[in-house]
Amino acid sequence: MTSYLPGARDLAGWLAYIEALHPASIEMSLERVELVRQRLGLDPQFPILIVAGTNGKGSTCAMLESIYQAAGYRVGCYTSPHFVRYNERVRIGGIEVEDEVLVKAFEAIEQARHETTLTYFEFGTLAAVWSMVEANVDMAILEVGLGGRLDAVNVFSPVCSIVTSVDLDHMDFLGNDRECIGREKAGVFRRGIPAICGDDQPPLSLQAYATDIGADLRLIGREFSFQPQGADWRYRSSTHEYLLPLPALAGEFQLNNAACVINAVDALLGILPVTLEHIQQGLQRVALNGRFQLCRHQPQVILDVAHNPHAAWALASNLVQHPVVGRTLAVFSMLADKDIKGVVQATAPHVDAWYIAKVAHGRGAEASQLRDSVAQASSRQVSMHADVIAAYRQACNDAGENDRIIVFGSFFTVADIMRELAISGSTGVAAH
């Protein structure tokens, strides 16, 4: 079989091509992507940080990116999924790469792969790192898509690895309990390099793997810790203690992520020098779309991608910490293979009315399934709509100026409303 080059050489044509290239959207294996990496000669010489975890990966990547940019580094950052434009996944110097850069990367991978099939994510991961090499970045931050051990990102060698949290998600691929999932995520650790974990109760499997391979394991609450202190917070480790401003991302849980970030920055001072002022600036400037993102007032409109119970409890905590005079209206849609009941149970006590629709995705849960889950957890008003946009528009019609509308349940749910509001999907450092 010879490789088929798409007739349309623009980015949209390439994305359609690579999406159809592999029969499965996910294949838990590194052999194929490693083979193509070798054929490409893709061996980055800049430091790489790998970030894995059930929740908090995006926030952690954004804080790392913001701090290192404040320090003057040219930073490459790869995250997923995107909201509006595929280009959101690859940022260089805080800016989304242009279509032409991605097209050149896809062309190079297509020439190198021969008959080796790659999934959409594998193709995109190689393209992201290829783009960073071409741009001569100073360092890179790579977010794991799923798990860790067999994720395409893991073919690259990090100087530091972070596992933000371990909870139940993607169980069809990673296992049915935290021990199995923790072991998969620990696969991003390496012998002799910092292996940071921000989970308050790290699975024994994660700790055992780190010990077995001789990783420099650093656990929150053991090697490093944090404590809120008024409008600031204090970070402590055996080597450093800082009084820092709260991150510009809402939620007390962000301090877990921030503490992991500071521990990583400290661990890498020998190769990536950073000052306390850079850390302070980075925390104050960081921005990340879709994480308790306030995008309108009177009524408030808040976007949050919370799509599993752990993230939903964090969303509920933020709703409590940021009360409104009026009601909270929820525009809600999820994928069918997620823990819908767990998400609803976490958020139902804080919602006064539900606006439900099926998300425009093949894996989207039916509106009736979502309605039944809400009805089991709440006696509040529930209405079903043709799509997420229709649900949002009805919520806007019903909301008073003192109410708030919270849009949540999936990246796809939030992306629909971002398009409706004409919000760019870019993340990273806020304008300043």
CSV table of C-alpha atoms in Angstrom, one decimal:
chain,number,residue,atom,x,y,z
A,1,MET,CA,0.0,0.0,0.0
A,2,THR,CA,1.3,3.4,-0.9
A,3,SER,CA,0.6,6.5,1.1
A,4,TYR,CA,-2.3,8.6,-0.1
A,5,LEU,CA,-1.6,12.4,-0.1
A,6,PRO,CA,-4.8,14.4,0.3
A,7,GLY,CA,-6.0,16.4,-2.7
A,8,ALA,CA,-6.7,19.4,-0.5
A,9,ARG,CA,-3.4,20.6,0.9
A,10,ASP,CA,-4.9,23.0,3.4
A,11,LEU,CA,-5.1,22.3,7.1
A,12,ALA,CA,-8.7,21.3,6.9
A,13,GLY,CA,-7.9,18.7,4.2
A,14,TRP,CA,-5.0,17.3,6.2
A,15,LEU,CA,-7.1,17.0,9.4
A,16,ALA,CA,-9.8,15.1,7.5
A,17,TYR,CA,-7.2,12.9,6.1
A,18,ILE,CA,-5.4,12.0,9.3
A,19,GLU,CA,-8.7,11.5,11.1
A,20,ALA,CA,-9.7,8.8,8.5
A,21,LEU,CA,-6.2,7.3,8.3
A,22,HIS,CA,-6.5,4.8,11.3
A,23,PRO,CA,-9.5,2.6,11.9
A,24,ALA,CA,-9.5,3.4,15.6
A,25,SER,CA,-9.4,6.9,17.3
A,26,ILE,CA,-7.3,5.4,20.1
A,27,GLU,CA,-4.7,2.5,19.9
A,28,MET,CA,-2.8,2.0,23.1
A,29,SER,CA,0.7,1.4,21.7
A,30,LEU,CA,4.0,3.2,21.2
A,31,GLU,CA,5.6,1.0,18.6
A,32,ARG,CA,4.1,2.7,15.5
A,33,VAL,CA,4.6,6.3,16.6
A,34,GLU,CA,8.2,5.5,17.8
A,35,LEU,CA,9.0,4.0,14.5
A,36,VAL,CA,7.8,7.1,12.6
A,37,ARG,CA,9.6,9.3,15.1
A,38,GLN,CA,12.9,7.5,14.3
A,39,ARG,CA,12.3,7.8,10.6
A,40,LEU,CA,11.7,11.5,11.0
A,41,GLY,CA,14.9,11.8,13.0
A,42,LEU,CA,12.8,13.7,15.5
A,43,ASP,CA,15.1,13.9,18.5
A,44,PRO,CA,14.6,17.2,20.3
A,45,GLN,CA,17.6,18.6,22.1
A,46,PHE,CA,15.6,21.1,24.2
A,47,PRO,CA,14.3,20.2,27.7
A,48,ILE,CA,10.8,18.6,27.7
A,49,LEU,CA,8.3,18.5,30.6
A,50,ILE,CA,5.6,15.9,30.3
A,51,VAL,CA,2.3,16.5,32.2
A,52,ALA,CA,-0.2,13.7,32.8
A,53,GLY,CA,-3.2,13.3,35.2
A,54,THR,CA,-6.9,12.9,35.2
A,55,ASN,CA,-7.7,16.5,35.9
A,56,GLY,CA,-5.5,19.6,36.1
A,57,LYS,CA,-3.2,18.9,33.1
A,58,GLY,CA,-4.3,22.0,31.2
A,59,SER,CA,-4.0,24.3,34.2
A,60,THR,CA,-0.6,22.9,35.0
A,61,CYS,CA,0.7,23.3,31.4
A,62,ALA,CA,-0.7,26.9,31.3
A,63,MET,CA,1.1,27.9,34.5
A,64,LEU,CA,4.4,26.3,33.4
A,65,GLU,CA,4.1,28.1,30.1
A,66,SER,CA,3.3,31.4,31.7
A,67,ILE,CA,6.2,31.2,34.2
A,68,TYR,CA,8.8,30.2,31.6
A,69,GLN,CA,7.6,32.9,29.2
A,70,ALA,CA,7.8,35.5,31.9
A,71,ALA,CA,11.5,34.3,32.3
A,72,GLY,CA,12.1,35.0,28.6
A,73,TYR,CA,12.1,31.5,27.3
A,74,ARG,CA,10.7,30.6,23.9
A,75,VAL,CA,8.3,28.0,25.0
A,76,GLY,CA,6.6,25.3,22.9
A,77,CYS,CA,3.3,24.0,24.4
A,78,TYR,CA,1.2,21.0,23.2
A,79,THR,CA,-2.2,20.4,24.7
A,80,SER,CA,-5.5,18.8,23.7
A,81,PRO,CA,-8.3,18.8,22.8
A,82,HIS,CA,-9.0,22.1,21.1
A,83,PHE,CA,-12.1,24.1,21.4
A,84,VAL,CA,-12.6,26.0,18.1
A,85,ARG,CA,-9.4,25.7,16.0
A,86,TYR,CA,-7.0,22.7,15.8
A,87,ASN,CA,-4.1,25.3,16.0
A,88,GLU,CA,-4.9,25.8,19.7
A,89,ARG,CA,-3.1,22.5,20.4
A,90,VAL,CA,0.3,23.9,19.4
A,91,ARG,CA,1.6,27.2,20.8
A,92,ILE,CA,5.0,28.6,20.3
A,93,GLY,CA,5.9,31.7,22.3
A,94,GLY,CA,2.3,31.8,23.5
A,95,ILE,CA,0.9,32.1,20.0
A,96,GLU,CA,-1.0,29.4,18.1
A,97,VAL,CA,1.0,28.1,15.2
A,98,GLU,CA,-0.2,29.0,11.7
A,99,ASP,CA,-1.9,26.6,9.3
A,100,GLU,CA,1.2,26.5,7.1
A,101,VAL,CA,3.4,25.3,9.9
A,102,LEU,CA,1.1,22.4,10.7
A,103,VAL,CA,0.7,21.5,7.0
A,104,LYS,CA,4.5,21.3,6.6
A,105,ALA,CA,4.7,19.1,9.7
A,106,PHE,CA,2.0,16.8,8.4
A,107,GLU,CA,3.7,16.6,5.0
A,108,ALA,CA,7.0,15.6,6.7
A,109,ILE,CA,5.3,12.9,8.8
A,110,GLU,CA,3.4,11.5,5.8
A,111,GLN,CA,6.6,11.2,3.8
A,112,ALA,CA,8.3,9.4,6.8
A,113,ARG,CA,5.6,7.0,7.9
A,114,HIS,CA,5.4,4.9,4.7
A,115,GLU,CA,2.8,2.1,5.4
A,116,THR,CA,2.7,2.7,9.2
A,117,THR,CA,-0.7,3.9,10.3
A,118,LEU,CA,-1.0,6.5,12.9
A,119,THR,CA,-4.0,7.7,14.9
A,120,TYR,CA,-5.2,11.3,14.8
A,121,PHE,CA,-3.5,12.0,18.1
A,122,GLU,CA,-0.3,10.3,17.2
A,123,PHE,CA,0.0,12.2,14.0
A,124,GLY,CA,-0.8,15.5,15.8
A,125,THR,CA,1.8,14.8,18.6
A,126,LEU,CA,4.6,14.2,16.1
A,127,ALA,CA,3.5,17.3,14.2
A,128,ALA,CA,3.6,19.4,17.4
A,129,VAL,CA,7.1,18.4,18.3
A,130,TRP,CA,8.3,18.7,14.7
A,131,SER,CA,7.0,22.3,14.7
A,132,MET,CA,8.8,23.1,17.9
A,133,VAL,CA,12.1,21.7,16.6
A,134,GLU,CA,11.7,23.8,13.4
A,135,ALA,CA,10.9,26.9,15.6
A,136,ASN,CA,14.0,26.3,17.7
A,137,VAL,CA,12.2,26.6,21.0
A,138,ASP,CA,14.1,26.8,24.3
A,139,MET,CA,11.9,24.2,26.0
A,140,ALA,CA,8.6,22.3,25.6
A,141,ILE,CA,5.6,21.3,27.7
A,142,LEU,CA,3.8,18.3,26.4
A,143,GLU,CA,0.4,17.3,27.8
A,144,VAL,CA,-0.5,13.6,27.8
A,145,GLY,CA,-3.8,12.9,25.9
A,146,LEU,CA,-4.8,9.7,27.7
A,147,GLY,CA,-3.1,7.7,30.4
A,148,GLY,CA,0.7,8.1,30.1
A,149,ARG,CA,2.6,4.8,29.6
A,150,LEU,CA,1.2,4.2,26.1
A,151,ASP,CA,0.4,7.8,25.1
A,152,ALA,CA,2.2,9.1,22.0
A,153,VAL,CA,3.7,11.9,24.1
A,154,ASN,CA,5.7,9.3,26.0
A,155,VAL,CA,8.0,8.5,23.0
A,156,PHE,CA,9.9,11.7,24.0
A,157,SER,CA,12.3,11.9,26.9
A,158,PRO,CA,11.4,14.4,29.6
A,159,VAL,CA,13.7,16.2,32.0
A,160,CYS,CA,10.7,16.3,34.5
A,161,SER,CA,7.3,14.5,34.6
A,162,ILE,CA,4.2,15.6,36.5
A,163,VAL,CA,1.1,13.6,37.3
A,164,THR,CA,-1.4,16.1,38.6
A,165,SER,CA,-4.2,13.8,39.9
A,166,VAL,CA,-5.4,10.2,39.6
A,167,ASP,CA,-9.2,9.5,39.3
A,168,LEU,CA,-11.6,7.4,37.5
A,169,ASP,CA,-11.8,8.3,33.8
A,170,HIS,CA,-11.1,6.5,30.5
A,171,MET,CA,-11.6,3.2,32.4
A,172,ASP,CA,-12.1,1.2,29.1
A,173,PHE,CA,-8.4,1.9,28.4
A,174,LEU,CA,-6.7,2.4,31.7
A,175,GLY,CA,-8.4,0.1,34.2
A,176,ASN,CA,-11.3,0.1,36.7
A,177,ASP,CA,-9.6,1.5,39.8
A,178,ARG,CA,-7.2,4.2,40.9
A,179,GLU,CA,-4.4,1.6,41.3
A,180,CYS,CA,-4.6,0.5,37.7
A,181,ILE,CA,-5.0,4.1,36.4
A,182,GLY,CA,-2.2,5.3,38.6
A,183,ARG,CA,0.2,2.8,37.2
A,184,GLU,CA,-0.6,3.8,33.6
A,185,LYS,CA,0.0,7.5,34.5
A,186,ALA,CA,3.2,6.7,36.2
A,187,GLY,CA,4.5,5.4,32.9
A,188,VAL,CA,5.7,9.0,32.1
A,189,PHE,CA,8.3,8.8,35.0
A,190,ARG,CA,11.9,8.1,34.1
A,191,ARG,CA,14.9,6.9,36.1
A,192,GLY,CA,16.8,9.7,37.9
A,193,ILE,CA,14.6,12.6,36.9
A,194,PRO,CA,12.0,14.5,39.0
A,195,ALA,CA,8.7,12.6,39.1
A,196,ILE,CA,6.1,14.9,40.7
A,197,CYS,CA,2.7,13.9,41.9
A,198,GLY,CA,0.1,16.3,43.0
A,199,ASP,CA,-2.5,13.8,44.1
A,200,ASP,CA,-3.3,14.0,47.9
A,201,GLN,CA,-3.6,10.2,48.0
A,202,PRO,CA,-1.3,8.9,45.4
A,203,PRO,CA,-1.9,5.3,44.4
A,204,LEU,CA,0.5,2.8,45.8
A,205,SER,CA,1.1,1.5,42.2
A,206,LEU,CA,2.4,4.9,41.1
A,207,GLN,CA,4.7,5.1,44.1
A,208,ALA,CA,5.9,1.5,43.6
A,209,TYR,CA,6.7,2.1,39.9
A,210,ALA,CA,8.6,5.3,40.6
A,211,THR,CA,10.7,3.4,43.2
A,212,ASP,CA,11.3,0.4,41.0
A,213,ILE,CA,12.7,2.5,38.1
A,214,GLY,CA,14.7,4.8,40.4
A,215,ALA,CA,12.7,8.0,39.6
A,216,ASP,CA,13.2,11.1,41.8
A,217,LEU,CA,9.7,10.8,43.3
A,218,ARG,CA,8.3,14.0,44.8
A,219,LEU,CA,4.8,13.7,46.5
A,220,ILE,CA,2.7,16.7,47.5
A,221,GLY,CA,2.4,16.7,51.3
A,222,ARG,CA,5.7,14.9,51.6
A,223,GLU,CA,8.5,16.5,49.6
A,224,PHE,CA,6.6,19.7,49.0
A,225,SER,CA,3.5,21.4,50.3
A,226,PHE,CA,1.4,24.5,50.2
A,227,GLN,CA,-0.8,26.6,52.5
A,228,PRO,CA,-3.3,29.3,51.7
A,229,GLN,CA,-2.3,32.6,53.5
A,230,GLY,CA,-4.9,35.3,53.0
A,231,ALA,CA,-4.7,36.7,49.5
A,232,ASP,CA,-1.5,34.7,48.9
A,233,TRP,CA,-0.2,31.2,49.5
A,234,ARG,CA,3.0,29.7,50.8
A,235,TYR,CA,4.9,27.0,49.0
A,236,ARG,CA,7.4,24.9,51.0
A,237,SER,CA,9.9,22.2,50.1
A,238,SER,CA,13.2,21.0,51.6
A,239,THR,CA,15.1,23.5,49.5
A,240,HIS,CA,12.8,26.5,49.0
A,241,GLU,CA,10.0,28.5,50.6
A,242,TYR,CA,8.0,31.2,48.7
A,243,LEU,CA,5.1,33.5,49.5
A,244,LEU,CA,3.3,33.7,46.2
A,245,PRO,CA,0.2,35.4,44.7
A,246,LEU,CA,-2.8,33.2,44.0
A,247,PRO,CA,-2.9,31.9,40.4
A,248,ALA,CA,-5.2,33.8,38.1
A,249,LEU,CA,-7.2,30.6,37.7
A,250,ALA,CA,-10.3,30.2,39.9
A,251,GLY,CA,-10.5,27.5,42.6
A,252,GLU,CA,-8.6,26.4,45.7
A,253,PHE,CA,-7.8,23.2,43.9
A,254,GLN,CA,-5.5,25.1,41.6
A,255,LEU,CA,-3.0,25.4,44.4
A,256,ASN,CA,-2.3,21.7,44.1
A,257,ASN,CA,-1.5,22.3,40.4
A,258,ALA,CA,0.5,25.4,41.2
A,259,ALA,CA,2.6,23.6,43.9
A,260,CYS,CA,3.5,20.9,41.3
A,261,VAL,CA,4.5,23.6,38.9
A,262,ILE,CA,6.7,25.4,41.4
A,263,ASN,CA,8.3,22.1,42.4
A,264,ALA,CA,9.1,21.4,38.7
A,265,VAL,CA,10.5,24.9,38.2
A,266,ASP,CA,12.7,24.5,41.3
A,267,ALA,CA,13.9,21.1,40.2
A,268,LEU,CA,15.0,22.5,36.8
A,269,LEU,CA,16.7,25.7,38.0
A,270,GLY,CA,20.1,24.2,36.9
A,271,ILE,CA,19.0,24.0,33.3
A,272,LEU,CA,16.2,26.5,33.1
A,273,PRO,CA,17.0,29.4,35.5
A,274,VAL,CA,13.9,31.3,36.8
A,275,THR,CA,13.6,34.0,39.4
A,276,LEU,CA,11.0,34.4,42.1
A,277,GLU,CA,9.7,37.5,40.2
A,278,HIS,CA,9.2,35.4,37.1
A,279,ILE,CA,7.2,32.8,39.1
A,280,GLN,CA,5.0,35.6,40.6
A,281,GLN,CA,4.4,37.2,37.2
A,282,GLY,CA,3.6,33.8,35.6
A,283,LEU,CA,1.0,32.9,38.2
A,284,GLN,CA,-0.6,36.3,37.9
A,285,ARG,CA,-0.8,36.3,34.1
A,286,VAL,CA,-1.9,32.8,33.4
A,287,ALA,CA,-5.1,32.3,31.5
A,288,LEU,CA,-6.9,29.1,30.5
A,289,ASN,CA,-10.2,29.0,28.6
A,290,GLY,CA,-13.0,26.6,29.7
A,291,ARG,CA,-12.0,26.3,33.4
A,292,PHE,CA,-14.6,28.4,35.3
A,293,GLN,CA,-14.2,31.0,32.6
A,294,LEU,CA,-16.3,34.0,33.2
A,295,CYS,CA,-17.1,35.5,29.7
A,296,ARG,CA,-20.2,37.6,30.2
A,297,HIS,CA,-22.0,39.6,32.9
A,298,GLN,CA,-25.6,40.4,33.8
A,299,PRO,CA,-26.3,37.5,33.6
A,300,GLN,CA,-23.0,35.9,34.2
A,301,VAL,CA,-22.0,33.2,31.7
A,302,ILE,CA,-19.4,30.7,32.9
A,303,LEU,CA,-17.8,28.0,30.8
A,304,ASP,CA,-16.3,24.9,32.4
A,305,VAL,CA,-15.3,21.7,30.7
A,306,ALA,CA,-15.9,19.5,33.9
A,307,HIS,CA,-16.6,16.1,32.4
A,308,ASN,CA,-15.9,13.7,35.3
A,309,PRO,CA,-16.8,13.6,38.9
A,310,HIS,CA,-13.5,14.9,40.2
A,311,ALA,CA,-13.7,18.0,37.9
A,312,ALA,CA,-17.4,18.4,38.7
A,313,TRP,CA,-16.7,18.6,42.5
A,314,ALA,CA,-14.1,21.3,41.7
A,315,LEU,CA,-16.8,23.1,39.7
A,316,ALA,CA,-19.3,22.8,42.6
A,317,SER,CA,-16.7,24.2,44.9
A,318,ASN,CA,-16.1,27.2,42.6
A,319,LEU,CA,-19.9,27.8,42.5
A,320,VAL,CA,-20.0,28.0,46.3
A,321,GLN,CA,-17.0,30.2,46.5
A,322,HIS,CA,-18.4,32.6,43.9
A,323,PRO,CA,-22.1,33.0,44.8
A,324,VAL,CA,-24.7,35.1,42.9
A,325,VAL,CA,-27.8,36.9,44.1
A,326,GLY,CA,-30.0,35.1,41.6
A,327,ARG,CA,-30.4,31.6,40.2
A,328,THR,CA,-27.9,29.2,38.6
A,329,LEU,CA,-29.0,27.9,35.3
A,330,ALA,CA,-27.1,24.9,33.8
A,331,VAL,CA,-26.6,24.2,30.1
A,332,PHE,CA,-25.5,20.6,30.3
A,333,SER,CA,-24.4,18.0,27.8
A,334,MET,CA,-21.9,15.1,28.1
A,335,LEU,CA,-20.5,12.1,26.2
A,336,ALA,CA,-22.3,8.9,26.8
A,337,ASP,CA,-19.2,7.0,27.9
A,338,LYS,CA,-18.5,9.4,30.9
A,339,ASP,CA,-19.8,9.1,34.4
A,340,ILE,CA,-22.9,11.2,33.9
A,341,LYS,CA,-24.5,10.4,37.3
A,342,GLY,CA,-21.3,11.2,39.2
A,343,VAL,CA,-21.1,14.6,37.5
A,344,VAL,CA,-24.7,15.4,38.1
A,345,GLN,CA,-24.6,14.4,41.8
A,346,ALA,CA,-21.6,16.7,42.3
A,347,THR,CA,-23.3,19.7,40.8
A,348,ALA,CA,-27.1,19.2,41.3
A,349,PRO,CA,-27.3,20.9,44.7
A,350,HIS,CA,-26.0,24.2,43.1
A,351,VAL,CA,-28.3,24.3,40.1
A,352,ASP,CA,-31.8,25.8,40.0
A,353,ALA,CA,-32.7,24.8,36.4
A,354,TRP,CA,-31.3,22.5,33.8
A,355,TYR,CA,-31.2,23.0,30.0
A,356,ILE,CA,-30.2,19.8,28.4
A,357,ALA,CA,-29.3,18.7,24.8
A,358,LYS,CA,-27.3,16.1,23.0
A,359,VAL,CA,-23.8,17.3,22.1
A,360,ALA,CA,-23.0,17.2,18.4
A,361,HIS,CA,-20.6,14.3,18.6
A,362,GLY,CA,-21.0,10.6,17.8
A,363,ARG,CA,-20.4,9.7,21.4
A,364,GLY,CA,-22.8,12.2,22.7
A,365,ALA,CA,-25.3,11.1,25.4
A,366,GLU,CA,-29.0,11.3,24.4
A,367,ALA,CA,-30.9,14.2,26.0
A,368,SER,CA,-33.3,11.7,27.6
A,369,GLN,CA,-30.4,9.9,29.3
A,370,LEU,CA,-29.1,13.2,30.6
A,371,ARG,CA,-32.6,14.2,31.8
A,372,ASP,CA,-33.0,10.9,33.7
A,373,SER,CA,-29.7,11.3,35.5
A,374,VAL,CA,-30.7,14.8,36.5
A,375,ALA,CA,-34.1,13.7,37.7
A,376,GLN,CA,-32.6,11.1,39.9
A,377,ALA,CA,-30.5,13.7,41.7
A,378,SER,CA,-32.7,16.8,41.7
A,379,SER,CA,-36.3,18.0,41.6
A,380,ARG,CA,-35.3,21.1,39.8
A,381,GLN,CA,-36.8,22.2,36.4
A,382,VAL,CA,-35.4,20.3,33.4
A,383,SER,CA,-35.9,21.2,29.8
A,384,MET,CA,-34.6,19.3,26.7
A,385,HIS,CA,-33.5,21.1,23.5
A,386,ALA,CA,-32.5,20.3,19.9
A,387,ASP,CA,-28.9,21.1,20.5
A,388,VAL,CA,-26.5,22.9,22.9
A,389,ILE,CA,-26.9,26.2,21.2
A,390,ALA,CA,-30.7,26.1,21.5
A,391,ALA,CA,-30.3,25.1,25.1
A,392,TYR,CA,-28.0,28.1,25.7
A,393,ARG,CA,-30.3,30.5,23.9
A,394,GLN,CA,-33.3,29.4,26.0
A,395,ALA,CA,-31.3,29.8,29.2
A,396,CYS,CA,-30.3,33.3,28.1
A,397,ASN,CA,-34.0,34.1,27.5
A,398,ASP,CA,-35.0,32.8,30.9
A,399,ALA,CA,-32.1,34.4,32.9
A,400,GLY,CA,-32.4,37.6,34.8
A,401,GLU,CA,-29.5,40.1,35.2
A,402,ASN,CA,-28.6,38.7,38.7
A,403,ASP,CA,-28.6,35.0,37.5
A,404,ARG,CA,-25.8,33.0,36.1
A,405,ILE,CA,-25.5,30.5,33.3
A,406,ILE,CA,-23.0,27.7,33.7
A,407,VAL,CA,-22.2,25.7,30.6
A,408,PHE,CA,-20.4,22.4,31.4
A,409,GLY,CA,-20.1,18.7,30.8
A,410,SER,CA,-17.7,18.3,27.9
A,411,PHE,CA,-15.1,20.2,25.8
A,412,PHE,CA,-17.6,19.8,22.9
A,413,THR,CA,-20.3,21.5,25.0
A,414,VAL,CA,-18.1,24.4,25.9
A,415,ALA,CA,-16.8,24.7,22.3
A,416,ASP,CA,-20.3,25.1,20.9
A,417,ILE,CA,-20.9,28.1,23.2
A,418,MET,CA,-17.4,29.5,22.4
A,419,ARG,CA,-18.4,29.6,18.8
A,420,GLU,CA,-21.8,31.2,19.6
A,421,LEU,CA,-20.0,33.9,21.6
A,422,ALA,CA,-17.2,34.2,19.1
A,423,ILE,CA,-14.6,33.4,21.7
A,424,SER,CA,-11.1,32.3,20.6
A,425,GLY,CA,-10.1,29.0,21.9
A,426,SER,CA,-6.5,30.1,22.7
A,427,THR,CA,-5.1,29.4,26.1
A,428,GLY,CA,-1.9,30.4,27.9
A,429,VAL,CA,-0.8,33.8,29.0
A,430,ALA,CA,-3.4,36.5,29.5
A,431,ALA,CA,-2.9,39.9,27.7
A,432,HIS,CA,-1.0,42.3,29.9
